[in-house]
Coordinates of C-alpha atoms and ligand atoms in Angstrom, one line a residue:
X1 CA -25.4 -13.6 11.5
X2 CA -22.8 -11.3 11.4
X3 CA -20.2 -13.3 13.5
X4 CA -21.0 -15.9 11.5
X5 CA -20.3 -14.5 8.6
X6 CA -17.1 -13.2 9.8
X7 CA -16.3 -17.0 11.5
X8 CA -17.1 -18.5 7.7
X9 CA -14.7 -15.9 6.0
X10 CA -11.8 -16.8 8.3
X11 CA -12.1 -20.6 8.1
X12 CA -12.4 -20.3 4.1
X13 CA -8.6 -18.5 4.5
X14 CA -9.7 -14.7 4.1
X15 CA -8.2 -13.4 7.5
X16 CA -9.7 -9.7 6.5
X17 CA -13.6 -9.4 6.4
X18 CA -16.2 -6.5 6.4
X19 CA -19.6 -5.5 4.9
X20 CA -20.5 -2.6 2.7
X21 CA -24.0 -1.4 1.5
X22 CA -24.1 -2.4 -2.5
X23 CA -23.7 1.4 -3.0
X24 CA -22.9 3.1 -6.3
X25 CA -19.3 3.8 -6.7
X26 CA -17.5 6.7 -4.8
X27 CA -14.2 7.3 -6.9
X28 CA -15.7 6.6 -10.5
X29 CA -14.6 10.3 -11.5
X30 CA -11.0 9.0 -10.4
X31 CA -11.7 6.1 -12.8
X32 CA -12.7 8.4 -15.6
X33 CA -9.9 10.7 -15.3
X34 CA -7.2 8.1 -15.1
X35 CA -8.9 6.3 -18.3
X36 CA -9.1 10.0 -20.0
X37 CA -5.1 10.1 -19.7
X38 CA -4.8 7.0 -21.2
X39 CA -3.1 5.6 -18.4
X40 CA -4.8 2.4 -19.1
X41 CA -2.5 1.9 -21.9
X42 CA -3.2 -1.1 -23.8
X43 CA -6.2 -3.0 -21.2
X44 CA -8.9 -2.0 -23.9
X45 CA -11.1 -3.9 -21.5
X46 CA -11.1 -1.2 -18.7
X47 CA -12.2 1.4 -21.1
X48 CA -14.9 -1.1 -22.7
X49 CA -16.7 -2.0 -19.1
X50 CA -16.2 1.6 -17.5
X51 CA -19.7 2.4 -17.4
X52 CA -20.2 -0.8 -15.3
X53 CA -17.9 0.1 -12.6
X54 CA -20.1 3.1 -11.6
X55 CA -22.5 0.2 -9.1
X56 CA -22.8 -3.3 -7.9
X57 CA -25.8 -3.6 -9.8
X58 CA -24.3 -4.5 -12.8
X59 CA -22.1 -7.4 -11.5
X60 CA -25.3 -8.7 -9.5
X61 CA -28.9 -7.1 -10.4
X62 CA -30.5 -6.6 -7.1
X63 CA -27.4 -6.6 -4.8
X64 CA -27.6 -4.8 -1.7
X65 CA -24.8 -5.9 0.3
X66 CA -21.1 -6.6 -0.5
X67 CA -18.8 -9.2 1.8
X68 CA -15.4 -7.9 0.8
X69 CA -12.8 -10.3 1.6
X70 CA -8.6 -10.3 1.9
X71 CA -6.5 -13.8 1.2
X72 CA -2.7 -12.9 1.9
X73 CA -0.3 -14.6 -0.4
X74 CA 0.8 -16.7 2.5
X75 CA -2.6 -18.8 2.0
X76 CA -2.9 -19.1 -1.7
X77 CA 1.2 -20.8 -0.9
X78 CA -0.1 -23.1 1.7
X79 CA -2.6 -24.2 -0.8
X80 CA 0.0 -24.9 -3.3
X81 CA 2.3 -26.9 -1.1
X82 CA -0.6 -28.8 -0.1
X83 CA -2.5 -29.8 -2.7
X84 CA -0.3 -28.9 -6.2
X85 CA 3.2 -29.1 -4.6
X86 CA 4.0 -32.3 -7.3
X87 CA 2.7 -29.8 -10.3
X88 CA 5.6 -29.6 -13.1
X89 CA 5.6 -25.6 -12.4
X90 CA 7.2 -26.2 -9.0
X91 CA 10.3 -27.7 -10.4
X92 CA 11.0 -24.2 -11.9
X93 CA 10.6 -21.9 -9.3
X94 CA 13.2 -21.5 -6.5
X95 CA 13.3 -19.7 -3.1
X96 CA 16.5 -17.0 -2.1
X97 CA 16.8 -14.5 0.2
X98 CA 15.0 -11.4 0.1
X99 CA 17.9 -9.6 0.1
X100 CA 19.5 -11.4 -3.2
X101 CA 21.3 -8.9 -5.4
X102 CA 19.2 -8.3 -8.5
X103 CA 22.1 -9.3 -10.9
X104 CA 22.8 -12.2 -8.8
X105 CA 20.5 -14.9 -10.7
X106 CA 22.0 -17.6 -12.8
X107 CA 21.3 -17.1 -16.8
X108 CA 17.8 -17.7 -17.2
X109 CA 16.5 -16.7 -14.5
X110 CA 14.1 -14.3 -13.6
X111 CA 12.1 -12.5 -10.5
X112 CA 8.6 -13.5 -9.9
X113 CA 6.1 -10.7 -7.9
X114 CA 5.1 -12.4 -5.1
X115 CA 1.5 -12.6 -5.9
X116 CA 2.9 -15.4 -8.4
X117 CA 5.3 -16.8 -6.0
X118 CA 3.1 -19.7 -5.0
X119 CA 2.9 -21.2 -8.2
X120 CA -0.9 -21.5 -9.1
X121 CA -3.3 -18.8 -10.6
X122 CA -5.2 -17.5 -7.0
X123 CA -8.6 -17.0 -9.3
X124 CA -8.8 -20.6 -9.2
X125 CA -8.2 -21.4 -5.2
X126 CA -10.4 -18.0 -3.9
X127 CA -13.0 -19.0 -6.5
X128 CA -13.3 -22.5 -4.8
X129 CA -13.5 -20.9 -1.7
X130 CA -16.1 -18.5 -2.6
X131 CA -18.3 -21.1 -3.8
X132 CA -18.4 -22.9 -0.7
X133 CA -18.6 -20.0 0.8
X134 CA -22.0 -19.0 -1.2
X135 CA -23.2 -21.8 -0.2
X136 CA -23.3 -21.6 3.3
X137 CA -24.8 -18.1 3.0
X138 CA -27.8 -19.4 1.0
X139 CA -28.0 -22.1 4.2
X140 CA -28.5 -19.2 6.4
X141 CA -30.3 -16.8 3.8
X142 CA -32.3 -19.1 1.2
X143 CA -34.3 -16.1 -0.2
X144 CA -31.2 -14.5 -1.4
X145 CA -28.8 -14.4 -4.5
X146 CA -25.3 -14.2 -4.2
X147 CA -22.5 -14.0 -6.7
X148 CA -18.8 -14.4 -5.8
X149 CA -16.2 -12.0 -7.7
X150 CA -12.3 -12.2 -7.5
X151 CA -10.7 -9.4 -10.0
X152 CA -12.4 -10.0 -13.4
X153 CA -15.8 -8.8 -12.6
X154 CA -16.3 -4.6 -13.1
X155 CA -16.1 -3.9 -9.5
X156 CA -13.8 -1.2 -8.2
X157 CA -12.7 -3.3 -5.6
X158 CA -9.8 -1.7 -4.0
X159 CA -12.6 1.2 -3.0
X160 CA -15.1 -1.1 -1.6
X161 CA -12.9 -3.2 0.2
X162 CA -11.2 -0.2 1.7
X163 CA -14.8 1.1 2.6
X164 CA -14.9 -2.4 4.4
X165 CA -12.5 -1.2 6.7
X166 CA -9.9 -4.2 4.9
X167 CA -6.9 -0.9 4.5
X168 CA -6.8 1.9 3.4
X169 CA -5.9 2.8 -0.2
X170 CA -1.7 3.9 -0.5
X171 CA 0.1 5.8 -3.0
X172 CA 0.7 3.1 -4.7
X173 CA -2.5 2.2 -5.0
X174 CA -2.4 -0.8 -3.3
X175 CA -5.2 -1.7 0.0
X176 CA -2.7 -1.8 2.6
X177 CA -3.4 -3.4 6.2
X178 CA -1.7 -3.0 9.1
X179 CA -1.0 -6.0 9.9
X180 CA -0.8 -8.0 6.4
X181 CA 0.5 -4.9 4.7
X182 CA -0.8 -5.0 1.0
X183 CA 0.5 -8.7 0.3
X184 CA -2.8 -9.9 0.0
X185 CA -5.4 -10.8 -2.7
X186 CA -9.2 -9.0 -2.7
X187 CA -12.5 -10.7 -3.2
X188 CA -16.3 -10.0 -2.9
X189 CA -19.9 -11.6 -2.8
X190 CA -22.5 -9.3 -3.8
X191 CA -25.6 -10.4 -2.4
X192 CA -29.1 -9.6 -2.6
X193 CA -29.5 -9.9 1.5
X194 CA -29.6 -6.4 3.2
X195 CA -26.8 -7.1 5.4
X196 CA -25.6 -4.4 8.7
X197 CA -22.6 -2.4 7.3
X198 CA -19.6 -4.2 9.8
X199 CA -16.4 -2.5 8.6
X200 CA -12.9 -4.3 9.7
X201 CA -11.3 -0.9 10.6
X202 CA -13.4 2.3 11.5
X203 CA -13.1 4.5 9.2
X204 CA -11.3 7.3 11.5
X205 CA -8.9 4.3 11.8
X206 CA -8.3 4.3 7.8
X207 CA -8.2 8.0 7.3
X208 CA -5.0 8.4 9.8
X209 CA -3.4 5.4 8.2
X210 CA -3.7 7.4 4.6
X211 CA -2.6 10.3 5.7
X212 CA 0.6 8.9 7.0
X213 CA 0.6 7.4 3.8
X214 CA 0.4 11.0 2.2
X215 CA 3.7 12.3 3.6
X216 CA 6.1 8.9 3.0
X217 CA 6.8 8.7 -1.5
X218 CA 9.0 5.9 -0.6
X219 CA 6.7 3.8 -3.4
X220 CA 7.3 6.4 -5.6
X221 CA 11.0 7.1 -5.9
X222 CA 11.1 3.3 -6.2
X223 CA 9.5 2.8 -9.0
X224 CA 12.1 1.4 -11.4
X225 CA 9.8 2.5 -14.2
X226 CA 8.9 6.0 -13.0
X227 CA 5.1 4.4 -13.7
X228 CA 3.9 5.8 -10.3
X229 CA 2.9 9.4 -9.5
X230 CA 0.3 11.5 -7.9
X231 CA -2.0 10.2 -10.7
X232 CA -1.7 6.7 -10.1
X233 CA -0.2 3.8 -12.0
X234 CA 0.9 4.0 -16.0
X235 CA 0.1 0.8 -17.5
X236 CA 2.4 2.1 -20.5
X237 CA 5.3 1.9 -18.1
X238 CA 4.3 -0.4 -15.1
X239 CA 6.4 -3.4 -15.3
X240 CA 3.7 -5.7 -13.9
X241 CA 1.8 -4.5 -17.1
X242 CA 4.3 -5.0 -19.5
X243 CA 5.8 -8.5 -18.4
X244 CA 2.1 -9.9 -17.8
X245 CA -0.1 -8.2 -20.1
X246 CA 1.3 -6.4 -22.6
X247 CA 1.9 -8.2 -26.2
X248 CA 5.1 -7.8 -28.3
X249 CA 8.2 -6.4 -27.8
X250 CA 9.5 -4.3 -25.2
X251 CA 10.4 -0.4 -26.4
X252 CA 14.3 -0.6 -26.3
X253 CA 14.4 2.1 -23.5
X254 CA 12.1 0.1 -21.2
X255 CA 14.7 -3.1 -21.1
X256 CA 17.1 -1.6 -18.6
X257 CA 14.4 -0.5 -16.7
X258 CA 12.5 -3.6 -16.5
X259 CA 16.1 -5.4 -15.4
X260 CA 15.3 -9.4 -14.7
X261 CA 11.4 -9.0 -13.6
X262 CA 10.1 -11.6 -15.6
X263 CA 6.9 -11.7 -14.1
X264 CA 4.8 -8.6 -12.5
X265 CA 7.1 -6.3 -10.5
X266 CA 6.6 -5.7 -6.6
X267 CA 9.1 -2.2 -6.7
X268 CA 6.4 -0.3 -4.9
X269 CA 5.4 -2.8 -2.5
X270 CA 8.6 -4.1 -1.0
X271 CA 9.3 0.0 -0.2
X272 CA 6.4 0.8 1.6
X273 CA 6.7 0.5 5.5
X274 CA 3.8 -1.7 6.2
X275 CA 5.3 -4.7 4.4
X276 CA 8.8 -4.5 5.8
X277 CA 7.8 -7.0 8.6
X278 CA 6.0 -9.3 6.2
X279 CA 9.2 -9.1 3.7
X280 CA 11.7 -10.6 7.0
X281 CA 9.6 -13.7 6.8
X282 CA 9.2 -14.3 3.4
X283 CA 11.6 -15.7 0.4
X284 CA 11.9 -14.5 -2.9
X285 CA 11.4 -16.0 -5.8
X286 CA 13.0 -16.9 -9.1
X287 CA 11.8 -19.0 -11.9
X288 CA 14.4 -20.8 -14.4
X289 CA 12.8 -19.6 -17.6
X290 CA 15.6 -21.3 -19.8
X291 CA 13.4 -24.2 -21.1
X292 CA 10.8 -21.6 -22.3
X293 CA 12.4 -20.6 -25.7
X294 CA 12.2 -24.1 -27.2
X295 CA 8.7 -24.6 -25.6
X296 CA 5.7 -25.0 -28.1
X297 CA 2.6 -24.2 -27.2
X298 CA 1.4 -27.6 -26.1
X299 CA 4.9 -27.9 -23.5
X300 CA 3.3 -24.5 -22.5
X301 CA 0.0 -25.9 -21.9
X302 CA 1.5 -28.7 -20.2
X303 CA 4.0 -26.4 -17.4
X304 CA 2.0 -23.2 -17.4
X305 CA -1.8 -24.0 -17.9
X306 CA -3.2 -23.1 -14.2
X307 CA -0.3 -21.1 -13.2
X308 CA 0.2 -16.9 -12.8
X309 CA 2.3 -17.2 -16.0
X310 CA -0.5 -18.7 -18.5
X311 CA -1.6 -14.8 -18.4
X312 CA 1.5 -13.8 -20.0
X313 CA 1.2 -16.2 -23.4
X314 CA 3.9 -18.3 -24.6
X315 CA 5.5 -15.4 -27.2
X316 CA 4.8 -13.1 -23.9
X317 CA 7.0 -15.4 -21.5
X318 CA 9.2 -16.2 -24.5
X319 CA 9.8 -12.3 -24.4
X320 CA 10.2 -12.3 -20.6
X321 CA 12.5 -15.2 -20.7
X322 CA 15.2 -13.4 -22.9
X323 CA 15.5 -10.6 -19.8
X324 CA 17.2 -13.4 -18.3
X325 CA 19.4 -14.2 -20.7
X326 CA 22.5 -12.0 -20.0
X327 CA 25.9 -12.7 -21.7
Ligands
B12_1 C1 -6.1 -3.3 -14.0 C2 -5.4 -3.9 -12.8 C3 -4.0 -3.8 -12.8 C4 -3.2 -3.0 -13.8 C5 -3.3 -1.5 -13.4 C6 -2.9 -1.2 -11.9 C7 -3.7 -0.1 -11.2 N1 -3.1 0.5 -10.2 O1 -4.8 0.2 -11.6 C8 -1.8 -3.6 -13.7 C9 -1.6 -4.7 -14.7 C10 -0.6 -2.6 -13.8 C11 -1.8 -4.2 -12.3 C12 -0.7 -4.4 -11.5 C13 -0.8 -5.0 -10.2 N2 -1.9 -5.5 -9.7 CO1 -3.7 -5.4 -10.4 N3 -5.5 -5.1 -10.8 C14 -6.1 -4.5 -11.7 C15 -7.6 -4.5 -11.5 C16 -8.2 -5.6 -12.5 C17 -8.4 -3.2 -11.8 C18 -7.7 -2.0 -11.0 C19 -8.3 -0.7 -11.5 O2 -9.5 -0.6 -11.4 N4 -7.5 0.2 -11.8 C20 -8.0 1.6 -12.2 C21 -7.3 2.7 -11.5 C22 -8.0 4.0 -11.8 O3 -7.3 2.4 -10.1 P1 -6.5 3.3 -9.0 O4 -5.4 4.1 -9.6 O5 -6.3 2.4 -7.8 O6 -7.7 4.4 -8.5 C23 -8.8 4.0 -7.8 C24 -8.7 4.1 -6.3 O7 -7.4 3.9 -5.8 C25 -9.2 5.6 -6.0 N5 -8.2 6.6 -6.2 C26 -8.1 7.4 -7.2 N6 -7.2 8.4 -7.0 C27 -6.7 8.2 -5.8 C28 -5.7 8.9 -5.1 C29 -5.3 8.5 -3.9 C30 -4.2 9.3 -3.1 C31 -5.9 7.4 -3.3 C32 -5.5 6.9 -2.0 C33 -6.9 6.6 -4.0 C34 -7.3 7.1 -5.2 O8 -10.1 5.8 -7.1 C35 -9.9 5.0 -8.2 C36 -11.2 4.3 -8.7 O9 -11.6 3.4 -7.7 C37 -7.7 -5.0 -10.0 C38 -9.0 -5.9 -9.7 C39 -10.2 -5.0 -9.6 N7 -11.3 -5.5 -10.3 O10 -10.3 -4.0 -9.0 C40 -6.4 -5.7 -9.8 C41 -5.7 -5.6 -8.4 C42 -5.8 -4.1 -8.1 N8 -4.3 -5.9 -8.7 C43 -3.8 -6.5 -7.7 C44 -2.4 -6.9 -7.7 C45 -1.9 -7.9 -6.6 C46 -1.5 -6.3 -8.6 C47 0.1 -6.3 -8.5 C48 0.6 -6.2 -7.1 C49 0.6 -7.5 -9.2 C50 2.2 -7.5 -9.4 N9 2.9 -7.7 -8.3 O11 2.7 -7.4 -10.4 C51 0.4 -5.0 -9.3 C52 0.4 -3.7 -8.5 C53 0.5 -2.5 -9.2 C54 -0.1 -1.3 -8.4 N10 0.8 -0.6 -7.7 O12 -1.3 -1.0 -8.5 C55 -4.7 -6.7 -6.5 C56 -4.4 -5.7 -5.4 C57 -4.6 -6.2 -4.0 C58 -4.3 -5.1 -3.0 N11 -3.9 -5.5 -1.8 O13 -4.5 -4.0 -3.2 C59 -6.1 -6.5 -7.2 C60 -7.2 -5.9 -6.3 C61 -6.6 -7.9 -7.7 C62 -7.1 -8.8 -6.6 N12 -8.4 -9.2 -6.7 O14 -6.5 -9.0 -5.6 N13 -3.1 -4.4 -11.9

């Protein structure tokens, strides 16, 4: 059953695939002690369901095995092309070199992360995906539950997925693989089926990996924010936070830092070594956020409903789109 399970994960899109025992969490005190410094800034909702983030049980009563699962960006694009390349979205976002000087954007425009690059909101396409997914498990296993999770549930996924042997966890905090660096979304089913434990890499594997990690800072001392230490990230001052989920205006001193990222920032990620080789085959992307002042919220609805940016709010990407606005 195992290769089978491994065989279904690959031909749903999720390249990375291991099993972990629905154990209670390992790095909860981590959790805690990030949440005690407030470094959860304004996402009330981490501090709300922290008690829920200590086991599995709480996202699926019962569970006693988790699939954890790895889409790279690359996938959640193919999908777009395919199947919503005709969506009004598309006719605002434009591919440029990876190299592109960061002043050197028309007025209006903006940098988009590239887990946003492809267009549409990857809940939507991985959730599709793990439904038919479910379904195929309760073919092989009718007795059991399942329930399929992509970042909303209170799972501490990063930790279970790098238990599944899908990366190991970097300094900046991001699973990183190999071989798809840490350009790539997580995902889990809980079920209630006692599966083998089959992690990805072996955990020897993972441990040299983060201590390599240990010794590079490169992440770090790019942070255009200064978010990123030893403790992890600051929500107060992460510019993925701020341009996606924090409301109202940005503190004065933050604007220079924040520079034209309209939507999430990547800083961390395109330093680290493991993604270098990913970053040579892949474009970066702007969107023309000049239309978005006038926009009420039904044009809003209209562009953005489905898309990474409906996270952000119309007065949010209102804000965002001024960044772009230089005289
Ligand atoms: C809240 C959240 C955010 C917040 C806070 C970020 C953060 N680092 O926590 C904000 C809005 C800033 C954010 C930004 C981004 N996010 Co986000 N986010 C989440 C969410 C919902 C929860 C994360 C969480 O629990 N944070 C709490 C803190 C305490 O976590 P932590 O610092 O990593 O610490 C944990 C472990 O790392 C470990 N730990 C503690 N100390 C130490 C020390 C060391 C040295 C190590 C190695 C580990 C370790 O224990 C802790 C508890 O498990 C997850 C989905 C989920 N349900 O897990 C997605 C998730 C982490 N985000 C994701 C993405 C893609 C992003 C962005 C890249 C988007 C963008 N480009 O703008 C950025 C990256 C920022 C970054 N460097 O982390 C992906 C990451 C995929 C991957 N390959 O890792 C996730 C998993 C969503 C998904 N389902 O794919 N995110």
């Amino acid at each position: 059953m195992q290769n089978q399970i491994i065989q279904l994960a690959h031909s749903f899109g999720f390249p990375l695939v291991g099993i972990v025992p629905a154990e209670k969490s390992r790095t909860f005190l981590a959790y805690e002690q990030w949440l005690t410094a407030g470094m959860n800034g304004e996402l009330d909702y981490l501090r709300e369901n922290a008690e829920a983030r200590k086991s599995p049980e709480s996202v699926l009563p019962g569970a006693r095995s988790v699939i954890m699962l790895g889409m790279p960006f690359g996938e959640v694009e193919r999908t777009a092309r395919e199947e919503f390349g005709d969506w009004p979205v598309m006719k605002l976002l434009h591919k440029l070199p990876q190299d592109s000087a960061w002043d050197s954007l028309p007025k209006g425009w903006g940098w988009v992360a590239e887990y946003a690059s492809s267009g549409i909101d990857y809940h939507d396409v991985i959730r599709k995906r793990l439904k038919k997914f479910q379904k195929e498990l309760k073919a092989a296993f009718p007795d059991q539950t399942s329930r399929g999770i992509v970042d909303t549930a209170p799972l501490l996924e990063r930790e279970y997925a790098e238990t599944a042997g899908l990366g190991f966890i970097g300094r900046n905090r991001m699973l990183i693989h190999p071989e798809f660096g840490s350009f790539f979304f997580i995902a889990s089913i809980l079920t209630t089926e006692k599966l083998p434990f089959l992690p990805l890499l072996t955990h020897e594997e993972t441990l040299r990996l983060r201590r390599a990690c240990e010794t590079c800072g490169k992440c770090q001392k790019n942070c255009p924010s200064g978010a990123l230490s030893d403790d992890g990230v600051d929500v107060r001052r992460c510019v993925s936070a701020l341009t996606i989920e924090t409301r109202g205006d940005f503190a004065p001193e933050m604007l220079p830092l924040i520079g034209n990222r309209v939507m999430g920032c990547d800083e961390c990620q395109r330093a680290c070594p493991w993604n270098q080789k990913i970053l040579k085959k892949r474009e970066r992307t702007a969107i023309d956020l000049s239309s978005v002042p006038e926009m009420t919220e039904e044009d809003f609805r209209r562009v953005f409903a489905h898309t990474p940016f409906w996270r952000a709010t119309l007065p949010g990407l209102k804000r965002n789109a001024r960044l772009g606005e230089k005289e």
